[in-house]
mmCIF file of C-alpha atoms in Angstrom:
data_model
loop_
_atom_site.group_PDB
_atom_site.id
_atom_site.type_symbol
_atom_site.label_atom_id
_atom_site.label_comp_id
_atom_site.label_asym_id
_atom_site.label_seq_id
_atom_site.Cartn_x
_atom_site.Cartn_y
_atom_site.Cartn_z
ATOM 1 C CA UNK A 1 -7.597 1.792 25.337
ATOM 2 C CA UNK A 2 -5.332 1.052 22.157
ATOM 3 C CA UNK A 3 -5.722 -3.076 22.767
ATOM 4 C CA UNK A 4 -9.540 -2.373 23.360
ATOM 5 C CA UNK A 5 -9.919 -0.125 20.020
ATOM 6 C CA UNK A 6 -7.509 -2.656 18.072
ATOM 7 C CA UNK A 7 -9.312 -5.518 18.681
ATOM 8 C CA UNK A 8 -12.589 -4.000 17.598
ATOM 9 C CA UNK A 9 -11.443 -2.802 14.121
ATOM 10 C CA UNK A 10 -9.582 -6.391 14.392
ATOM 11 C CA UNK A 11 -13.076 -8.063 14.541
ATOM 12 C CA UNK A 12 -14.451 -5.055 11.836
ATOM 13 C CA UNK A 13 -12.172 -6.907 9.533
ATOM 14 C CA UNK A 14 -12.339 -10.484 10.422
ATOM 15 C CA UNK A 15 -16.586 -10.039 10.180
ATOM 16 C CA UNK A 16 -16.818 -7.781 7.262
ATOM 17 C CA UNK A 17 -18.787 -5.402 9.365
ATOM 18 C CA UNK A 18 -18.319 -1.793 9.028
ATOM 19 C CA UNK A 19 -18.114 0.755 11.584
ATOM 20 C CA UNK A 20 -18.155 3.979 12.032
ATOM 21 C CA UNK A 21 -14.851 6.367 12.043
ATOM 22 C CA UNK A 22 -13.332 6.816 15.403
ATOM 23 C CA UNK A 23 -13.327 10.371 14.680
ATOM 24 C CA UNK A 24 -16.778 10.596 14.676
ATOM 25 C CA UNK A 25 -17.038 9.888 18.107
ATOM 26 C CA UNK A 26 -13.764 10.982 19.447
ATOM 27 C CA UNK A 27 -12.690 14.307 17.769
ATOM 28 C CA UNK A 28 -9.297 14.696 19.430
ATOM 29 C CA UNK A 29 -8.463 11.246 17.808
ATOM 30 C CA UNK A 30 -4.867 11.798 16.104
ATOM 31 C CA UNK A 31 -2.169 10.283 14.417
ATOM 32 C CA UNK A 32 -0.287 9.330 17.801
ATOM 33 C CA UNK A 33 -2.881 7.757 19.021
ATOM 34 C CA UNK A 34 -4.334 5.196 15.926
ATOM 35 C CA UNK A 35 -0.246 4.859 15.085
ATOM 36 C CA UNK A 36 -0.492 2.892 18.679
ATOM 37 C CA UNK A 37 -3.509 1.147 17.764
ATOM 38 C CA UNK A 38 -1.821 -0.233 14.781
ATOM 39 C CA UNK A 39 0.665 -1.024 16.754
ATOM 40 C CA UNK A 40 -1.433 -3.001 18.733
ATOM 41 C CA UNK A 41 -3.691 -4.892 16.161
ATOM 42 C CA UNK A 42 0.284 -5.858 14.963
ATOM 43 C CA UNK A 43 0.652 -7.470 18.187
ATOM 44 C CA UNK A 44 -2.806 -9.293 18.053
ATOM 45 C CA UNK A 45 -2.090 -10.324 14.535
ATOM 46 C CA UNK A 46 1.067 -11.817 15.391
ATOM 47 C CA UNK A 47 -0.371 -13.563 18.796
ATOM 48 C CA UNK A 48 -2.572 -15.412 15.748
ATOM 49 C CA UNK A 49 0.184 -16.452 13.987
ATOM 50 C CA UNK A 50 -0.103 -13.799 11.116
ATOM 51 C CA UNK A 51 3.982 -12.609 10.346
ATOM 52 C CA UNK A 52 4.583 -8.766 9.017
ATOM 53 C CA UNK A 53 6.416 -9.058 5.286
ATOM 54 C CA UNK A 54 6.684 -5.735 5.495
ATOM 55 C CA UNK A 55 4.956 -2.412 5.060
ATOM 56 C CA UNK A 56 2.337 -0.436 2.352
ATOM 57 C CA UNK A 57 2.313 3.011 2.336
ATOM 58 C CA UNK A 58 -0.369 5.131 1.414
ATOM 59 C CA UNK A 59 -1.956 8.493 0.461
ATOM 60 C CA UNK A 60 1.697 9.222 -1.188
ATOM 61 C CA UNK A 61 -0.275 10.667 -4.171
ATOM 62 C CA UNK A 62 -0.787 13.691 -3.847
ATOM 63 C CA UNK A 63 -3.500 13.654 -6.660
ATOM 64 C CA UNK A 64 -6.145 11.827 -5.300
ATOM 65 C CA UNK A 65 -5.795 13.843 -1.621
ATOM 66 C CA UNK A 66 -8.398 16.210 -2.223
ATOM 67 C CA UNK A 67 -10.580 13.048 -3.258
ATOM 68 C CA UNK A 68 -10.592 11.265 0.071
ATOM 69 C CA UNK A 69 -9.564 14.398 2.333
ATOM 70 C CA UNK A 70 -6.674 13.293 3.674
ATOM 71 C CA UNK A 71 -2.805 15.301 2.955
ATOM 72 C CA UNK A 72 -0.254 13.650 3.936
ATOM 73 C CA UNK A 73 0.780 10.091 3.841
ATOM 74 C CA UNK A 74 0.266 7.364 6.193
ATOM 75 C CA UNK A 75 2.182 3.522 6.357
ATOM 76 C CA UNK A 76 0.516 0.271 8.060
ATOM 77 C CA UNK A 77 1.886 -3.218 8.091
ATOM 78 C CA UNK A 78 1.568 -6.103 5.559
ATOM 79 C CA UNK A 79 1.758 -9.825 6.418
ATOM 80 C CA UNK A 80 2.736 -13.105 4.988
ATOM 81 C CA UNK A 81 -1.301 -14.081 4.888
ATOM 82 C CA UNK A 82 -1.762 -10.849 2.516
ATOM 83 C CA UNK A 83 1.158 -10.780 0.383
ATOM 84 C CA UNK A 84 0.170 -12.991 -2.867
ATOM 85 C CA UNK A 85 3.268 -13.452 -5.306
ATOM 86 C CA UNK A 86 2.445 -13.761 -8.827
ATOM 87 C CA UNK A 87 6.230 -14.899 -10.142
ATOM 88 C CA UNK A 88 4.838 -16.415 -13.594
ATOM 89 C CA UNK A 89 6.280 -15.105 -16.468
ATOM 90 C CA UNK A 90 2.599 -13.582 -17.632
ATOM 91 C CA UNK A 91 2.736 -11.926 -13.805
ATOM 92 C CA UNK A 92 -1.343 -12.868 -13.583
ATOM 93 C CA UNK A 93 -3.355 -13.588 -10.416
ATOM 94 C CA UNK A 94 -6.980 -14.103 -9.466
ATOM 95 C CA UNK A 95 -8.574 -12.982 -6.357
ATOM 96 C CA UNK A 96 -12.193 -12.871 -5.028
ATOM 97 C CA UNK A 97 -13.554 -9.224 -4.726
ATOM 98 C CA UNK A 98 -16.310 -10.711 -2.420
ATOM 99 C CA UNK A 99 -13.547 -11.230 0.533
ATOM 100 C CA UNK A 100 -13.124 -7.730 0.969
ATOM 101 C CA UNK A 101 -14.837 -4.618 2.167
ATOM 102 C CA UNK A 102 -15.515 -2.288 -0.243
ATOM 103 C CA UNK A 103 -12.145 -3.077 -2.374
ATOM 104 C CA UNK A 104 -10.785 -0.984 -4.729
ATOM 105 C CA UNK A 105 -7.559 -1.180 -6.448
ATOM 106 C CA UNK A 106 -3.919 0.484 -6.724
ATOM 107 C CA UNK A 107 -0.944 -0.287 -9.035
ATOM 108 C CA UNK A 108 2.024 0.202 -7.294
ATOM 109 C CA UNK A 109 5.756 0.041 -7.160
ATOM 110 C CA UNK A 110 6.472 -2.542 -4.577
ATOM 111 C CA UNK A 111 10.599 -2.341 -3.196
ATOM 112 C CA UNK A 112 12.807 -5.121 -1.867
ATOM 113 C CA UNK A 113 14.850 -4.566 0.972
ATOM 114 C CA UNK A 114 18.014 -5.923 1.406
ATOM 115 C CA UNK A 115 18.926 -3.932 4.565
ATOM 116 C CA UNK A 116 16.973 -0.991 6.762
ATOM 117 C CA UNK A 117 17.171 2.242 5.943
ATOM 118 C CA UNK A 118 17.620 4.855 7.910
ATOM 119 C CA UNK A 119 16.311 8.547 8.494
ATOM 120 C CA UNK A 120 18.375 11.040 6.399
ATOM 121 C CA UNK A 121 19.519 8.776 3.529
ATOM 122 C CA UNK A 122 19.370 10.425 0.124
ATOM 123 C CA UNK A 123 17.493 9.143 -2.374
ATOM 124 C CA UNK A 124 20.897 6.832 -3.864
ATOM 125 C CA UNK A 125 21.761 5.622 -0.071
ATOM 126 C CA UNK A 126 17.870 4.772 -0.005
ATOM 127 C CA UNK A 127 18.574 2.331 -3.486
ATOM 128 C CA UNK A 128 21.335 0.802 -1.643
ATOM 129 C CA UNK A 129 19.027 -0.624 0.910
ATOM 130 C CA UNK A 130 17.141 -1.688 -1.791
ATOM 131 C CA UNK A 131 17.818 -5.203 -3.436
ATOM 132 C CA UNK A 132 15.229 -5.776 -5.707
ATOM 133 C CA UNK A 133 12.136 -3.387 -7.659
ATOM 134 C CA UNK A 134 8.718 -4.723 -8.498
ATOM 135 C CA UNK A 135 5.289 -4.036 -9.640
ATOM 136 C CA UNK A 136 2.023 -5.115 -8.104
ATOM 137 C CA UNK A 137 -1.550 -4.358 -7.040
ATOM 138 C CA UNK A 138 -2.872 -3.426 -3.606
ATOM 139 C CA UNK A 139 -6.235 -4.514 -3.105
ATOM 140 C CA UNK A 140 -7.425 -1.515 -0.400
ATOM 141 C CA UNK A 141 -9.908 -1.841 1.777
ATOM 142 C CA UNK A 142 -12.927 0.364 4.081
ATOM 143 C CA UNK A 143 -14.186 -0.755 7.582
ATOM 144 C CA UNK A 144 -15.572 2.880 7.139
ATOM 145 C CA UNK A 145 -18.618 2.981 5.247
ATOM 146 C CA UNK A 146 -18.673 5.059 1.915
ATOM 147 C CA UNK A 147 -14.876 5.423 2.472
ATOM 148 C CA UNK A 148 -15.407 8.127 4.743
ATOM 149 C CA UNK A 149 -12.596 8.840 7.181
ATOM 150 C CA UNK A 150 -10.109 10.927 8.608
ATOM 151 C CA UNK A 151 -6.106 10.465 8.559
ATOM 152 C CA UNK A 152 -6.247 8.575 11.925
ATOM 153 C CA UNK A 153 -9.117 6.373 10.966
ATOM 154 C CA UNK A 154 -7.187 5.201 8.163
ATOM 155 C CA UNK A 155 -4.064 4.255 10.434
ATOM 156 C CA UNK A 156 -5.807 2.184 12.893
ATOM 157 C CA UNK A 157 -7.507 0.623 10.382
ATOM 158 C CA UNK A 158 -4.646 -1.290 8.789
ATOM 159 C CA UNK A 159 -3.502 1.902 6.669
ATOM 160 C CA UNK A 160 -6.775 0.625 4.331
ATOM 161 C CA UNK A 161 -4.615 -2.556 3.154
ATOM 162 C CA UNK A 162 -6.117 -6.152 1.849
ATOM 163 C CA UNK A 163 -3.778 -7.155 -0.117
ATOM 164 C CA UNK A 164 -0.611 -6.988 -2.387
ATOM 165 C CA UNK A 165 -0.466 -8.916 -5.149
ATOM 166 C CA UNK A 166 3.591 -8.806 -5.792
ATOM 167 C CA UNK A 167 4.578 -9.695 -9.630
ATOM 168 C CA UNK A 168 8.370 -10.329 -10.276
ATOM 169 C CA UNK A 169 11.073 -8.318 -8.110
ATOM 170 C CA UNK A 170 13.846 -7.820 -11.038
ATOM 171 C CA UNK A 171 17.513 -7.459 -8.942
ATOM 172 C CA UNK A 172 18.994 -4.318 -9.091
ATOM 173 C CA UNK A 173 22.347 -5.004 -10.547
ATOM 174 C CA UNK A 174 23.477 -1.389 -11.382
ATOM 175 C CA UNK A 175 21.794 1.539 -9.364
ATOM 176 C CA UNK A 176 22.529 4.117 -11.691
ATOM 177 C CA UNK A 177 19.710 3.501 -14.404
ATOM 178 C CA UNK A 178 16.959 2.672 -11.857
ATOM 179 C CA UNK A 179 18.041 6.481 -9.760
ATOM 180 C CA UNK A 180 16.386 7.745 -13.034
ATOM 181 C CA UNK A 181 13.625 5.253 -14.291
ATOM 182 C CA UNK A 182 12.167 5.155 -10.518
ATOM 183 C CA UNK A 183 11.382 8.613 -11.029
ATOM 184 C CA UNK A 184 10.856 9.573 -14.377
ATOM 185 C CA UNK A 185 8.334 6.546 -15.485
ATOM 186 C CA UNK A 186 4.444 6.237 -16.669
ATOM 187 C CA UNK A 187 1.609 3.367 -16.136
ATOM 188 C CA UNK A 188 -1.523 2.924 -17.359
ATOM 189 C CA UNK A 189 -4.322 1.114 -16.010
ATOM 190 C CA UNK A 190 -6.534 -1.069 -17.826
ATOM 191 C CA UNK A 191 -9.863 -2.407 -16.980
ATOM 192 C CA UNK A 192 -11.438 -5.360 -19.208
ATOM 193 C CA UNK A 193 -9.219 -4.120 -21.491
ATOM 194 C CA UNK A 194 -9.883 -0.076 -21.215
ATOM 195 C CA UNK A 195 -8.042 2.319 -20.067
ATOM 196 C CA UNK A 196 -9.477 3.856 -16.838
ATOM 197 C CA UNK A 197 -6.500 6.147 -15.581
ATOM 198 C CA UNK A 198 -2.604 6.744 -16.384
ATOM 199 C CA UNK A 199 -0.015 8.199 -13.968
ATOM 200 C CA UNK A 200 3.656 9.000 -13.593
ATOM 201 C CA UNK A 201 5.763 8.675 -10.893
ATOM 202 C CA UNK A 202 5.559 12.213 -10.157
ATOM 203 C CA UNK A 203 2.293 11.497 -8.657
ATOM 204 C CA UNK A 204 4.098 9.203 -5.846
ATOM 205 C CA UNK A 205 5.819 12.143 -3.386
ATOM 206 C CA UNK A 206 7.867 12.594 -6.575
ATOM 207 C CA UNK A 207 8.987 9.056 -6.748
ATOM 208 C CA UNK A 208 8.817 5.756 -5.330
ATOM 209 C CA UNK A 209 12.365 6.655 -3.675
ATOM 210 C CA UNK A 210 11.196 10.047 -2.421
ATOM 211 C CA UNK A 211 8.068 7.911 -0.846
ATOM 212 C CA UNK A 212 10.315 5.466 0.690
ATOM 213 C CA UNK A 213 12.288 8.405 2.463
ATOM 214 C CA UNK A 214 9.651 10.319 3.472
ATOM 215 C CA UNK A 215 8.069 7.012 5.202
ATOM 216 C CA UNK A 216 11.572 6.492 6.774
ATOM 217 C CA UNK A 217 11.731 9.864 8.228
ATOM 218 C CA UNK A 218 8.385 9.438 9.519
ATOM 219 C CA UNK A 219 8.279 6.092 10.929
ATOM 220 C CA UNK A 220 11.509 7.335 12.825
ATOM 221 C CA UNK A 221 9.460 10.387 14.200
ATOM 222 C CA UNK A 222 6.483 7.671 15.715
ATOM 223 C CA UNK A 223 8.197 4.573 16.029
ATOM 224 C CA UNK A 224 6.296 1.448 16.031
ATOM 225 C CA UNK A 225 7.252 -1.926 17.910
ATOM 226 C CA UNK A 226 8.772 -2.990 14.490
ATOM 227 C CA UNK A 227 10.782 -1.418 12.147
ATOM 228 C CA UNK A 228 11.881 -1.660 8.896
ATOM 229 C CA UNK A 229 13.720 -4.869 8.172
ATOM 230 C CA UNK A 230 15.894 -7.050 6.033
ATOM 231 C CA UNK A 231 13.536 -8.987 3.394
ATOM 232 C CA UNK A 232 10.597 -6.531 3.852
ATOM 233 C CA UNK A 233 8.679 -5.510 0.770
ATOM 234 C CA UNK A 234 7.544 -2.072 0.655
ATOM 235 C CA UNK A 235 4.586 -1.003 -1.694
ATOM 236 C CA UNK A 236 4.854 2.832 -2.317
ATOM 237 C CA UNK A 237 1.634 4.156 -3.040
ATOM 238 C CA UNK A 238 -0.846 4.026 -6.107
ATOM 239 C CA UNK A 239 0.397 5.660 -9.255
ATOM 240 C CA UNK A 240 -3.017 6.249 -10.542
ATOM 241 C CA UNK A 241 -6.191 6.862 -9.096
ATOM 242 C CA UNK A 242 -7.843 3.868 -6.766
ATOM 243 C CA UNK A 243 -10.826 2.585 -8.388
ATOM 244 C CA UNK A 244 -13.688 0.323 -7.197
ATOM 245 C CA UNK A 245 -13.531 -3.352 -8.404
ATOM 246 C CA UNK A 246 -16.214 -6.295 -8.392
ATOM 247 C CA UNK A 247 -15.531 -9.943 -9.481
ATOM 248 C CA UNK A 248 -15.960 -10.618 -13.123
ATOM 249 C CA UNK A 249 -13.671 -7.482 -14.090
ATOM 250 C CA UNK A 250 -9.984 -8.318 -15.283
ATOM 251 C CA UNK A 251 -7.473 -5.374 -14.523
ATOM 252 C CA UNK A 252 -3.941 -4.887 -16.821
ATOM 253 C CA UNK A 253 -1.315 -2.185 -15.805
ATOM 254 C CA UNK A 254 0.978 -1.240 -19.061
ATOM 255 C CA UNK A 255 4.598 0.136 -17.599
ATOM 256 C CA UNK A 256 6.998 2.306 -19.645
ATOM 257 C CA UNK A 257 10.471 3.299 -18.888
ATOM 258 C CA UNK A 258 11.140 0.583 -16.278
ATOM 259 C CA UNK A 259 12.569 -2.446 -16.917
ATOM 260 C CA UNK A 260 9.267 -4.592 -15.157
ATOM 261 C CA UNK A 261 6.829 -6.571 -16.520
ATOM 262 C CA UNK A 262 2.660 -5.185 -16.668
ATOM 263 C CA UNK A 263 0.509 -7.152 -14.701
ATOM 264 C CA UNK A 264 -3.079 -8.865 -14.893
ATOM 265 C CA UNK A 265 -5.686 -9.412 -12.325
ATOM 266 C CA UNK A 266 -8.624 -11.048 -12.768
ATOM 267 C CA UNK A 267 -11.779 -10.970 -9.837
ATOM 268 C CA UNK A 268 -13.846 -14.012 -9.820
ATOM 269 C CA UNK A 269 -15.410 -16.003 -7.010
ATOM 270 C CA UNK A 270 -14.075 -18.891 -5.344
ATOM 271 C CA UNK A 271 -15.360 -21.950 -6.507
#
């Protein structure tokens, strides 16, 4: 049933045809059961050559909860095919909204990980998995029209991710400063040069750390075929609120007290 229900949000996605939530047929439908269905669209993705970089977590902020009824967080894969890195020293990309479904965007703390993690870590035993700390955008996506969905929904269907648009990781040569700036900083989001929403990393479980351990916990209470590993990047949650984009629009973040760089993306069509 999982490999039958994987490979039809698989096609969902490959198509650009929505569907309707599981839950609206199947009420029961839980968090067990779409955490094995990602598992499973995993397994397909690999088959077609796709490779997991690593994972995105989302629904860590708590402020936007209410907004798309879920309350609690949920994680999902990334691959190599989704992961864009944007190393330049002006951190800029491009993308083309049209190659989504229903995109919308989320500025992000995105982590490095030199070694896995493991359940019960503090917050300065999770930073010493960690090698490297960057910003980036997460282009989110809906299968489900109107963005309508239930917790499970949203874990079958690829935890909602399109994309991650990585800027600079920055090494983490002393630990001590970022313990503190990882949990204490703001951002501001910018579109076409206005500024749409701010948030602090409060809004993220408390922290990008305290994201990163609650995912650990929970990926060790529903394992999934693979783990967390050496070299993964791990995008904690959107600081702000996720907002709707459309080609034409160019999107800025502005980052104080951490030592990364803002970031621009600009939606256009490919020529």
């Amino acid at each position: 049933m999982e490999a039958d229900l994987g490979a039809t949000i698989l096609a969902a996605l490959d198509g650009k045809r929505p569907m309707a939530p599981i839950t609206d047929s199947d009420a029961g439908f839980g968090l067990d059961a779409a955490y094995r269905i990602s598992d499973a669209v995993m397994a397909a993705r690999i088959a077609r050559g796709e490779r997991p970089a690593g994972w995105k977590l989302g629904f860590t902020n708590r402020t936007i909860w209410d907004e798309y009824g879920v309350h609690a967080p949920i994680w999902g894969p990334i691959y190599d095919r989704t992961v864009i890195h944007a190393d330049g020293g002006a951190a800029s990309a491009r993308l083309d909204a049209a190659t989504f479904i229903e995109p919308r965007i989320e500025p992000e703390i995105v982590l490095s990980i030199a070694r896995p993690p493991h359940a019960g870590m503090d917050e300065r035993e999770l930073l010493g998995c960690v090698d490297a700390v960057g910003h980036g955008f997460e282009i989110v996506q809906s299968i489900y029209p109107g963005w309508r969905f239930r917790a499970a929904d949203t874990v079958a269907a690829f935890a909602m991710h399109g994309a991650l648009v990585c800027g600079p990781l920055t090494p983490i040569n002393d630990p001590e400063p970022w313990l503190d700036s990882l949990a204490r900083f703001e951002m501001s989001l910018l579109r076409n040069g206005e500024t749409v929403d701010r948030g602090v990393a409060a809004n993220v479980l408390g922290g990008p750390l305290k994201a990163l351990r609650n995912f650990v916990a929970g990926l060790g209470e529903r394992p999934m075929a693979r783990g967390i590993e050496a070299d993964d990047l791990i995008t904690t949650g959107t600081v702000t609120r996720a907002f709707p984009v459309e080609d034409g629009e160019t999107w800025t973040t502005r980052l104080d007290g951490l030592p990364l760089p803002g970031m621009t993306l600009t939606f256009a069509r490919a020529s």
